[in-house]
PDB file of C-alpha atoms in Angstrom:
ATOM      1  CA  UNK J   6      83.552  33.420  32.086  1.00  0.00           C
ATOM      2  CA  UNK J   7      84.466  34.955  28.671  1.00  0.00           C
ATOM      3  CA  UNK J   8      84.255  33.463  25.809  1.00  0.00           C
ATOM      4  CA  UNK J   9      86.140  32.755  22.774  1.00  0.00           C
ATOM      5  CA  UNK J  10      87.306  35.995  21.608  1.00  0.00           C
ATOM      6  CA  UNK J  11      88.458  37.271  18.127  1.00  0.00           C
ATOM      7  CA  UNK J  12      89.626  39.974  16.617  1.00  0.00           C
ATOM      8  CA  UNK J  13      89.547  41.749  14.851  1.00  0.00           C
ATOM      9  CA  UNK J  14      86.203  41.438  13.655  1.00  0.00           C
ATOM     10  CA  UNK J  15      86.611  43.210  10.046  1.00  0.00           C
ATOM     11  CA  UNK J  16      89.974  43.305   8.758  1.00  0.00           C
ATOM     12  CA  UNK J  17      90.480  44.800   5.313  1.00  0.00           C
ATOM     13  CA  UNK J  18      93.821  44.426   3.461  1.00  0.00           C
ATOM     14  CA  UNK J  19      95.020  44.695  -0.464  1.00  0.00           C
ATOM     15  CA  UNK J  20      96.113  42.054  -2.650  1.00  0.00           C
ATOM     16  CA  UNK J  21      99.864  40.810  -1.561  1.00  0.00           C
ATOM     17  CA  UNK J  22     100.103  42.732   2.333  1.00  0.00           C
ATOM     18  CA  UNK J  23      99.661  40.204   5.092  1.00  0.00           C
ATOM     19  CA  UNK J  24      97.056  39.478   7.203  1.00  0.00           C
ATOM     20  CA  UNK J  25      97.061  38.016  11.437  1.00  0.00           C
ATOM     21  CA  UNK J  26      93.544  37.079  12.569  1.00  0.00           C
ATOM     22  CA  UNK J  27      94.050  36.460  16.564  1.00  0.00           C
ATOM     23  CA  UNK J  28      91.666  33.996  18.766  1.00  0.00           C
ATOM     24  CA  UNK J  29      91.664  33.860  22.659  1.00  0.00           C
ATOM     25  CA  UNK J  30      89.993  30.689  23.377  1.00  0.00           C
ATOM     26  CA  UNK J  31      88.169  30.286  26.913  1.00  0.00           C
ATOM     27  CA  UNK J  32      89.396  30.671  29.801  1.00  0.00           C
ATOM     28  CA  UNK J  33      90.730  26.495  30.663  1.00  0.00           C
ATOM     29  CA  UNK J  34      90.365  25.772  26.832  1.00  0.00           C
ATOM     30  CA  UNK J  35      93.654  23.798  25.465  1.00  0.00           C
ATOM     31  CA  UNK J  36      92.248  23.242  21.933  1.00  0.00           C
ATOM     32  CA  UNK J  37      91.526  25.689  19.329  1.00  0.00           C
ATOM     33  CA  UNK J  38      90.364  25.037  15.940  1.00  0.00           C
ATOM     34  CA  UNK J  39      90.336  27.221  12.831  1.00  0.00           C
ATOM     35  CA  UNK J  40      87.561  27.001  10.311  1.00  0.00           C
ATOM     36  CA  UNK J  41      87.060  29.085   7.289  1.00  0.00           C
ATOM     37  CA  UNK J  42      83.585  29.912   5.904  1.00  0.00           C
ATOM     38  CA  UNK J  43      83.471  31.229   2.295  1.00  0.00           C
ATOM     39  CA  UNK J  44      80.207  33.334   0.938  1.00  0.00           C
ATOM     40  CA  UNK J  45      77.082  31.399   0.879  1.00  0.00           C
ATOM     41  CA  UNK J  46      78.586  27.959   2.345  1.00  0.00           C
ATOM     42  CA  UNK J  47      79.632  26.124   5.385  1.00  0.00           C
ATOM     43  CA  UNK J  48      81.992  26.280   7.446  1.00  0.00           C
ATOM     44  CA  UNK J  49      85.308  24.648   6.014  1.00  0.00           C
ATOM     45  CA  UNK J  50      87.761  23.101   9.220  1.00  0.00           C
ATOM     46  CA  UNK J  51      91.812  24.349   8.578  1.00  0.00           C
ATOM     47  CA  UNK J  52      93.662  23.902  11.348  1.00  0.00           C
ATOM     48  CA  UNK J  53      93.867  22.241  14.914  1.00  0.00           C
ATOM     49  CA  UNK J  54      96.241  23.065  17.696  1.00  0.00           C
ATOM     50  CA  UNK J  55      96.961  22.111  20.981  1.00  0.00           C
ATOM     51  CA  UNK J  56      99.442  24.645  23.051  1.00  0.00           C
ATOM     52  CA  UNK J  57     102.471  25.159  21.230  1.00  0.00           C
ATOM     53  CA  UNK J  58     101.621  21.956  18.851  1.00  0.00           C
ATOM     54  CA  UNK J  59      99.777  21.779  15.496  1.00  0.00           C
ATOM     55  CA  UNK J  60      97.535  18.485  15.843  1.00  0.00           C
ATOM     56  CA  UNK J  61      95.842  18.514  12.392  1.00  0.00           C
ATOM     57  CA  UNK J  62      96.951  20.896   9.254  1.00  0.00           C
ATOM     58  CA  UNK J  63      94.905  18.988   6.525  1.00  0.00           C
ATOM     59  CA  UNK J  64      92.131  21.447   5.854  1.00  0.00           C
ATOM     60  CA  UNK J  65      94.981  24.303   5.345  1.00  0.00           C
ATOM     61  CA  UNK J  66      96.185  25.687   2.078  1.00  0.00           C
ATOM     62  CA  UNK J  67      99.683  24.532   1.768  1.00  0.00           C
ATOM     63  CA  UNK J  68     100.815  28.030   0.673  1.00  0.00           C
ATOM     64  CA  UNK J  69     100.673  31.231   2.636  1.00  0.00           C
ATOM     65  CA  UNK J  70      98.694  29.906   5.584  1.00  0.00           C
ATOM     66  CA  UNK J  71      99.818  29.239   8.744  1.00  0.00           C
ATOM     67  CA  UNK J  72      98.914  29.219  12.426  1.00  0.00           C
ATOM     68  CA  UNK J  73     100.590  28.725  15.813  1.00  0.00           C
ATOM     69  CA  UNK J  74      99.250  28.217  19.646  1.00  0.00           C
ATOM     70  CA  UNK J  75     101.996  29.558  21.753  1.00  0.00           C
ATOM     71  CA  UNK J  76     102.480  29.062  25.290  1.00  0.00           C
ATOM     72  CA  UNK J  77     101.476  31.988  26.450  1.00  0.00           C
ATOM     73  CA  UNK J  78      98.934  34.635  24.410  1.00  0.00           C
ATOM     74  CA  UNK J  79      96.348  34.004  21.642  1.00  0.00           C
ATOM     75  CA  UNK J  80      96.302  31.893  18.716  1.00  0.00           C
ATOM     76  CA  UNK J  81      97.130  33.701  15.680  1.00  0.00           C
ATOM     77  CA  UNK J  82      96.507  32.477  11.837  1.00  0.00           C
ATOM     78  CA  UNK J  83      98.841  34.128   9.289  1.00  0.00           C
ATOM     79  CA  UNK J  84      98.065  34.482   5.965  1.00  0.00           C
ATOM     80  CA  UNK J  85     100.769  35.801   4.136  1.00  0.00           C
ATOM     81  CA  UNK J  86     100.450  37.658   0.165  1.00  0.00           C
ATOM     82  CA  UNK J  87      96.775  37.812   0.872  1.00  0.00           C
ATOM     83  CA  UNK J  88      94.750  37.275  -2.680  1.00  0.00           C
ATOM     84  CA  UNK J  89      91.088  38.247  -3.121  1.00  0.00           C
ATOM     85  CA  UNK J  90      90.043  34.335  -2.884  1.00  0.00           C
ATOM     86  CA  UNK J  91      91.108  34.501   0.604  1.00  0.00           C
ATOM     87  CA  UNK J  92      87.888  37.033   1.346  1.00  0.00           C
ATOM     88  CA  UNK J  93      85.640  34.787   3.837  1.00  0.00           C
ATOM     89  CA  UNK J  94      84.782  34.995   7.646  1.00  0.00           C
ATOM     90  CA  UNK J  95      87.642  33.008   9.458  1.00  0.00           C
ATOM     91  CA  UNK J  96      85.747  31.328  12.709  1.00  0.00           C
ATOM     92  CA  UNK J  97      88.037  30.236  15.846  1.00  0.00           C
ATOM     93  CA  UNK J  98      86.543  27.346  18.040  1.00  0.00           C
ATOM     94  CA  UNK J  99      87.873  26.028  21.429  1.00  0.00           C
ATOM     95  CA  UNK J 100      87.470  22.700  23.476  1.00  0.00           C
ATOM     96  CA  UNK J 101      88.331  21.804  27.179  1.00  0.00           C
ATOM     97  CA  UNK J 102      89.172  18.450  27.157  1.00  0.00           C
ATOM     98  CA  UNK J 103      90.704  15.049  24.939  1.00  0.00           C
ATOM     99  CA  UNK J 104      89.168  14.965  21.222  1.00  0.00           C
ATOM    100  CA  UNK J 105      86.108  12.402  22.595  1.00  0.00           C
ATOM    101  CA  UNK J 106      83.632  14.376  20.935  1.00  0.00           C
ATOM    102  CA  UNK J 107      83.142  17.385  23.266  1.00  0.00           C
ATOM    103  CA  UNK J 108      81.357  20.593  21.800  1.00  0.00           C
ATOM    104  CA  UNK J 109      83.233  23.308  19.967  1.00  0.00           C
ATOM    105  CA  UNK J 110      82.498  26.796  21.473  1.00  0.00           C
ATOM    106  CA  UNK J 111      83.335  29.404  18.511  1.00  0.00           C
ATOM    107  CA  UNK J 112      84.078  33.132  18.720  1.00  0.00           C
ATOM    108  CA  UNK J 113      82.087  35.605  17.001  1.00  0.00           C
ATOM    109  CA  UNK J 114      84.720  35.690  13.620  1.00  0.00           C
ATOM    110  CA  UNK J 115      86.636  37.730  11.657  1.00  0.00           C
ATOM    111  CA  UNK J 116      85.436  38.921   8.143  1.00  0.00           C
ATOM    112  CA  UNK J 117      88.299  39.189   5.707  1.00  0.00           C
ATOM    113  CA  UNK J 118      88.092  41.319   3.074  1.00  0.00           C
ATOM    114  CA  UNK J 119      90.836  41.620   0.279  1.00  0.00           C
ATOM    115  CA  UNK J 120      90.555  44.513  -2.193  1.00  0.00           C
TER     116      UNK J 120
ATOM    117  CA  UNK H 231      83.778  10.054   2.527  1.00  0.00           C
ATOM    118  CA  UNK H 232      82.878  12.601   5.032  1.00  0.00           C
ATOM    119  CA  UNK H 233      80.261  14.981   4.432  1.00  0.00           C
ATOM    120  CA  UNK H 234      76.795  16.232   5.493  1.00  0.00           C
ATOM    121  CA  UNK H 235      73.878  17.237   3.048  1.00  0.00           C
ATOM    122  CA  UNK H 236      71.150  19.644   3.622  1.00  0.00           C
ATOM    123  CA  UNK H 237      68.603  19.413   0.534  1.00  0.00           C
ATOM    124  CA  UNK H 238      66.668  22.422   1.648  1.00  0.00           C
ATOM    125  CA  UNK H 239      68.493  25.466   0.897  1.00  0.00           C
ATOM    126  CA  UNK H 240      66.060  27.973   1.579  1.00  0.00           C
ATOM    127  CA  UNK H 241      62.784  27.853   3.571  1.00  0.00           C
ATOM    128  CA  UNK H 242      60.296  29.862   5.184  1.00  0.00           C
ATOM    129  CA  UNK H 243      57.807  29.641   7.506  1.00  0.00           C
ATOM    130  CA  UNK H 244      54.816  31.164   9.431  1.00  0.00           C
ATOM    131  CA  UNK H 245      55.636  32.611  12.930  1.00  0.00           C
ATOM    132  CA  UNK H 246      54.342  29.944  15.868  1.00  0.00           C
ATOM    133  CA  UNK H 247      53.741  27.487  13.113  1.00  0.00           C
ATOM    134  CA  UNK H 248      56.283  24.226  12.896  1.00  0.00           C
ATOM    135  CA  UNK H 249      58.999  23.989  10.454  1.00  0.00           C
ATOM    136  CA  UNK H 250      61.352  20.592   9.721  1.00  0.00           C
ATOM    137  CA  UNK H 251      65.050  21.181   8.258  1.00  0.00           C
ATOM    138  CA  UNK H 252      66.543  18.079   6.462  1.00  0.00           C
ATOM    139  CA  UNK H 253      69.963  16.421   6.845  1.00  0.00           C
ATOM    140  CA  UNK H 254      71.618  13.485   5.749  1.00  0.00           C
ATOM    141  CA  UNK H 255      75.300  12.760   6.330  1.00  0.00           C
ATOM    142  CA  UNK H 256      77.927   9.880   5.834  1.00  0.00           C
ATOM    143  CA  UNK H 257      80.597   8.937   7.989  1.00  0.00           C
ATOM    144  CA  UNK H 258      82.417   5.517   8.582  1.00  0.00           C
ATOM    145  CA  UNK H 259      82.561   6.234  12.602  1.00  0.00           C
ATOM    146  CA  UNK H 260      80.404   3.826  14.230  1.00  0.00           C
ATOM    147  CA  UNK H 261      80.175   6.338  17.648  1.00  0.00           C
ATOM    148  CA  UNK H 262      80.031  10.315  16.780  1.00  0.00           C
ATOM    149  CA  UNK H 263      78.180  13.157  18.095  1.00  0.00           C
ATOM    150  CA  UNK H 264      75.585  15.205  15.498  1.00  0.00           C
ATOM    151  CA  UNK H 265      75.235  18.655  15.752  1.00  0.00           C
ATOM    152  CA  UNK H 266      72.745  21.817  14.840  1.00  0.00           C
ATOM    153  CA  UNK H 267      74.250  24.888  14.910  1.00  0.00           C
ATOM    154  CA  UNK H 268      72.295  28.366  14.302  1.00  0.00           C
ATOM    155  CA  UNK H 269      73.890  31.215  12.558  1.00  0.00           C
ATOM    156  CA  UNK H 270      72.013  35.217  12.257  1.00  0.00           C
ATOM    157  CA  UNK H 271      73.156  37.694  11.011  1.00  0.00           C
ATOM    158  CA  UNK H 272      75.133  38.197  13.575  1.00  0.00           C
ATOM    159  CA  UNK H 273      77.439  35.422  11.924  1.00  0.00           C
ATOM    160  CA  UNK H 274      78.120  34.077  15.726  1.00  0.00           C
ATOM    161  CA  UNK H 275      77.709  30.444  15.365  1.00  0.00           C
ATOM    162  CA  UNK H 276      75.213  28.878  18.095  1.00  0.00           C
ATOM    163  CA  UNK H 277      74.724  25.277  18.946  1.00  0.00           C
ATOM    164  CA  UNK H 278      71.293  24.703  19.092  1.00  0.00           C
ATOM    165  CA  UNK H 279      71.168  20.860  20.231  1.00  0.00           C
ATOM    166  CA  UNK H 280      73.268  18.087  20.047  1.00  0.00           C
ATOM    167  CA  UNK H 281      73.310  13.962  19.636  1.00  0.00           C
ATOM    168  CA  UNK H 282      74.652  11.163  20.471  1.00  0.00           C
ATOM    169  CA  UNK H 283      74.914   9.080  18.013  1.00  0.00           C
ATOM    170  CA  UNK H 284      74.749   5.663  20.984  1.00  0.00           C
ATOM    171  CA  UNK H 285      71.490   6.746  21.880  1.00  0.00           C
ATOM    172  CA  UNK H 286      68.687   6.034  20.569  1.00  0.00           C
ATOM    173  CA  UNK H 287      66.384   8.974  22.292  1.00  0.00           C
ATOM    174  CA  UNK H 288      65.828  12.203  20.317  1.00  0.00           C
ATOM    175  CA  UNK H 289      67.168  15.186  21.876  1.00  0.00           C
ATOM    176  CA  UNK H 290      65.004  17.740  22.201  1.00  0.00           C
ATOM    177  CA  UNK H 291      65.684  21.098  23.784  1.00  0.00           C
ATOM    178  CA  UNK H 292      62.757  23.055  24.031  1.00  0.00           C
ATOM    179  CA  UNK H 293      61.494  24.431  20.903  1.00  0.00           C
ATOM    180  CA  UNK H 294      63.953  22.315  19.336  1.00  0.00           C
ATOM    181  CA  UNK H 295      63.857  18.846  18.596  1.00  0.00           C
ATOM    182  CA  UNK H 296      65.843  16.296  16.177  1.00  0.00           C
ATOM    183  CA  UNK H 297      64.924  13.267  14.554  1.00  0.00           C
ATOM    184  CA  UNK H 298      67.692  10.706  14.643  1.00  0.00           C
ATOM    185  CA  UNK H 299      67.357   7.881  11.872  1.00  0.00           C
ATOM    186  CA  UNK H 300      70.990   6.661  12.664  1.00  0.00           C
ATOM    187  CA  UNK H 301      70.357   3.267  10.000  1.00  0.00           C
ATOM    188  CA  UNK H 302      69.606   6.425   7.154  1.00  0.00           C
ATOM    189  CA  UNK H 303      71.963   8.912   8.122  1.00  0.00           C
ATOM    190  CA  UNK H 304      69.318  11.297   9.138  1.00  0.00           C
ATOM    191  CA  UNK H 305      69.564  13.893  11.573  1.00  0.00           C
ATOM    192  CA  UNK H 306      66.792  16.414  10.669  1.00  0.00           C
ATOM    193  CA  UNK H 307      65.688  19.682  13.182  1.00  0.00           C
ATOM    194  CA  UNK H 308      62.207  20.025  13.869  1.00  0.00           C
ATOM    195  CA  UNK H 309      61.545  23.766  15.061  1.00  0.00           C
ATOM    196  CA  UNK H 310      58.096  24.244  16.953  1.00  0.00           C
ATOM    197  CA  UNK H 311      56.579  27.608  17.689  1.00  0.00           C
ATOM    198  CA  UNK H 312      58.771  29.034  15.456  1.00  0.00           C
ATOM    199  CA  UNK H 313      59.644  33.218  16.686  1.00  0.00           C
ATOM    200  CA  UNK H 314      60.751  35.274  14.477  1.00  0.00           C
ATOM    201  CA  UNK H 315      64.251  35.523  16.477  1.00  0.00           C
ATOM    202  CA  UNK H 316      64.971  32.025  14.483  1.00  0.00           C
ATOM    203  CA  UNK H 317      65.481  33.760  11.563  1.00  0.00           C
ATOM    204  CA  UNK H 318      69.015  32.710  10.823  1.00  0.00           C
ATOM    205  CA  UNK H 319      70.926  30.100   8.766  1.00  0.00           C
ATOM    206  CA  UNK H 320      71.028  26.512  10.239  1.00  0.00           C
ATOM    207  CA  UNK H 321      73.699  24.430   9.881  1.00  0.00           C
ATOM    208  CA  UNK H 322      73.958  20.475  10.434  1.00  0.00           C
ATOM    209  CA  UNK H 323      78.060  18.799  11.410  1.00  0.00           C
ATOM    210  CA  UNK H 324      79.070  16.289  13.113  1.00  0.00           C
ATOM    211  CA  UNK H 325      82.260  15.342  14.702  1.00  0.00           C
ATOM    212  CA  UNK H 326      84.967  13.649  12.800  1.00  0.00           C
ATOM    213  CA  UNK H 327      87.747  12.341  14.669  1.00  0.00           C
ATOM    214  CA  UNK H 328      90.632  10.953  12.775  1.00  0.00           C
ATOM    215  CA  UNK H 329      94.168   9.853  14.312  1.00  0.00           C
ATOM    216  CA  UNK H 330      94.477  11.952  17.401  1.00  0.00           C
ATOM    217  CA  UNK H 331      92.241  14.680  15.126  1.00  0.00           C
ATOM    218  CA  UNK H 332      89.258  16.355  15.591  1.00  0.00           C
ATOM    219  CA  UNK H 333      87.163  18.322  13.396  1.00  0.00           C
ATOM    220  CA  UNK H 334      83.704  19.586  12.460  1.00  0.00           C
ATOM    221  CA  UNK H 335      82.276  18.540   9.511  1.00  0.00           C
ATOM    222  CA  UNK H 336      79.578  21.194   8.105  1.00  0.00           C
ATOM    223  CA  UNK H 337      76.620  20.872   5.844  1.00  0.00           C
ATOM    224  CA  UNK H 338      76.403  23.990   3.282  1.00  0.00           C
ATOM    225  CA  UNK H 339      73.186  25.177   5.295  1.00  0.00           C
ATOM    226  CA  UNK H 340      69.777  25.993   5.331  1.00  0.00           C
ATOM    227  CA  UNK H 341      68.544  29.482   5.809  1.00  0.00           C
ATOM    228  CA  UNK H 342      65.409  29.817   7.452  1.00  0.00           C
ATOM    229  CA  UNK H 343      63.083  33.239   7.184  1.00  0.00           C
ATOM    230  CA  UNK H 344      60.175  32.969   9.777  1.00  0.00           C
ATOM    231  CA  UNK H 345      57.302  35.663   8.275  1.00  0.00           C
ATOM    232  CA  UNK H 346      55.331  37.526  10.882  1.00  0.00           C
TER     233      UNK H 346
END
């Protein structure tokens, strides 16, 4: 059984082109969560989705960022104009079941880097 | 408000020797689940043990063992036998769920060198 699976895993792009990080969550997996982790921190939550809906947007910027869960394929998070603040390692996470607390399995990332 | 500390941001220790990392967090949920996840270089994020926050017994798993001080707010990760392969940074989160929402809430981390 895979598991979650990003990529890509480095993605390099200049100030103002756009950027698609994609996340295939496990296989059975309904939820996928998008977290953000910015040199020397934690990670930061941004997004959750459930197929084809976006349960919780608070952690996203409200500008240039935004992500979809279609029926059928990966998750993808879009950040459009990219600027050199949006360098960081974007982690996807998945879940099987109801939000009652059950873990969060994440991928491996994908490091952003704007020049 | 939501957040986790971790005091310790850096810390070493001697290879099979024992080694506590320190968290405090504050949350308004009377029920959650508390989390340790390991990070190397790698970057892959690895959960290392997990706890209910209902039960009163420490989870331990293996090497790996927490104590859970749910009256403080402490969750903090005892590491025994420490191998150099723990080398990595160590973060503490717990779950926050909000409105039909669920989310991890992360701790800055701790990163742990184990010296041979």
């Amino acid at each position: 059984n895979a598991g979650v699976m990003q990529n890509p895993r480095h993605l390099v792009r200049r100030r103002g082109q756009e950027a698609r990080l994609r996340c295939s969550p496990m296989k059975g997996h309904s939820h996928v969560y998008w977290y953000r982790q910015l040199p020397e921190e934690g990670l930061k939550f941004m997004v959750y989705l459930q197929k084809e809906n976006i349960i919780d947007e608070s952690g996203m910027p409200k500008e240039r960022f935004s992500a979809e869960f279609p029926k059928e394929g990966p998750s993808i998070l879009r950040i459009q104009q990219v600027v050199r603040g949006d360098s960081a390692a974007y982690f996807c996470a998945s879940s099987a079941f109801e939000p009652i607390n059950n873990e969060q399995f994440f991928g491996p990332g994908t490091r952003l880097t704007v020049l | 408000a939501q957040t986790v500390t971790q005091s310790q941001p850096e810390m070493s220790v001697q290879e099979a020797e024992t080694v506590t990392l320190s968290c405090t967090y504050d949350t308004s949920e009377s029920n959650y689940y508390l989390f340790w996840y390991k990070q190397p270089p790698s970057r892959q994020m690895i959960l290392v043990i997990r706890q209910e926050a209902y039960k009163q017994q420490n989870a331990t798993e293996n090497r790996f063992s927490v104590n859970f001080q749910k009256a403080a707010k402490s969750f903090s990760l005892k590491i025994s036998d420490s191998q150099l392969g723990d080398t990595a940074m160590y973060f503490c989160a717990f779950v926050l769920t909000q409105g039909g929402s669920e989310k991890l809430v992360f701790g800055k981390g701790t990163k742990l060198t184990v010296n041979p």
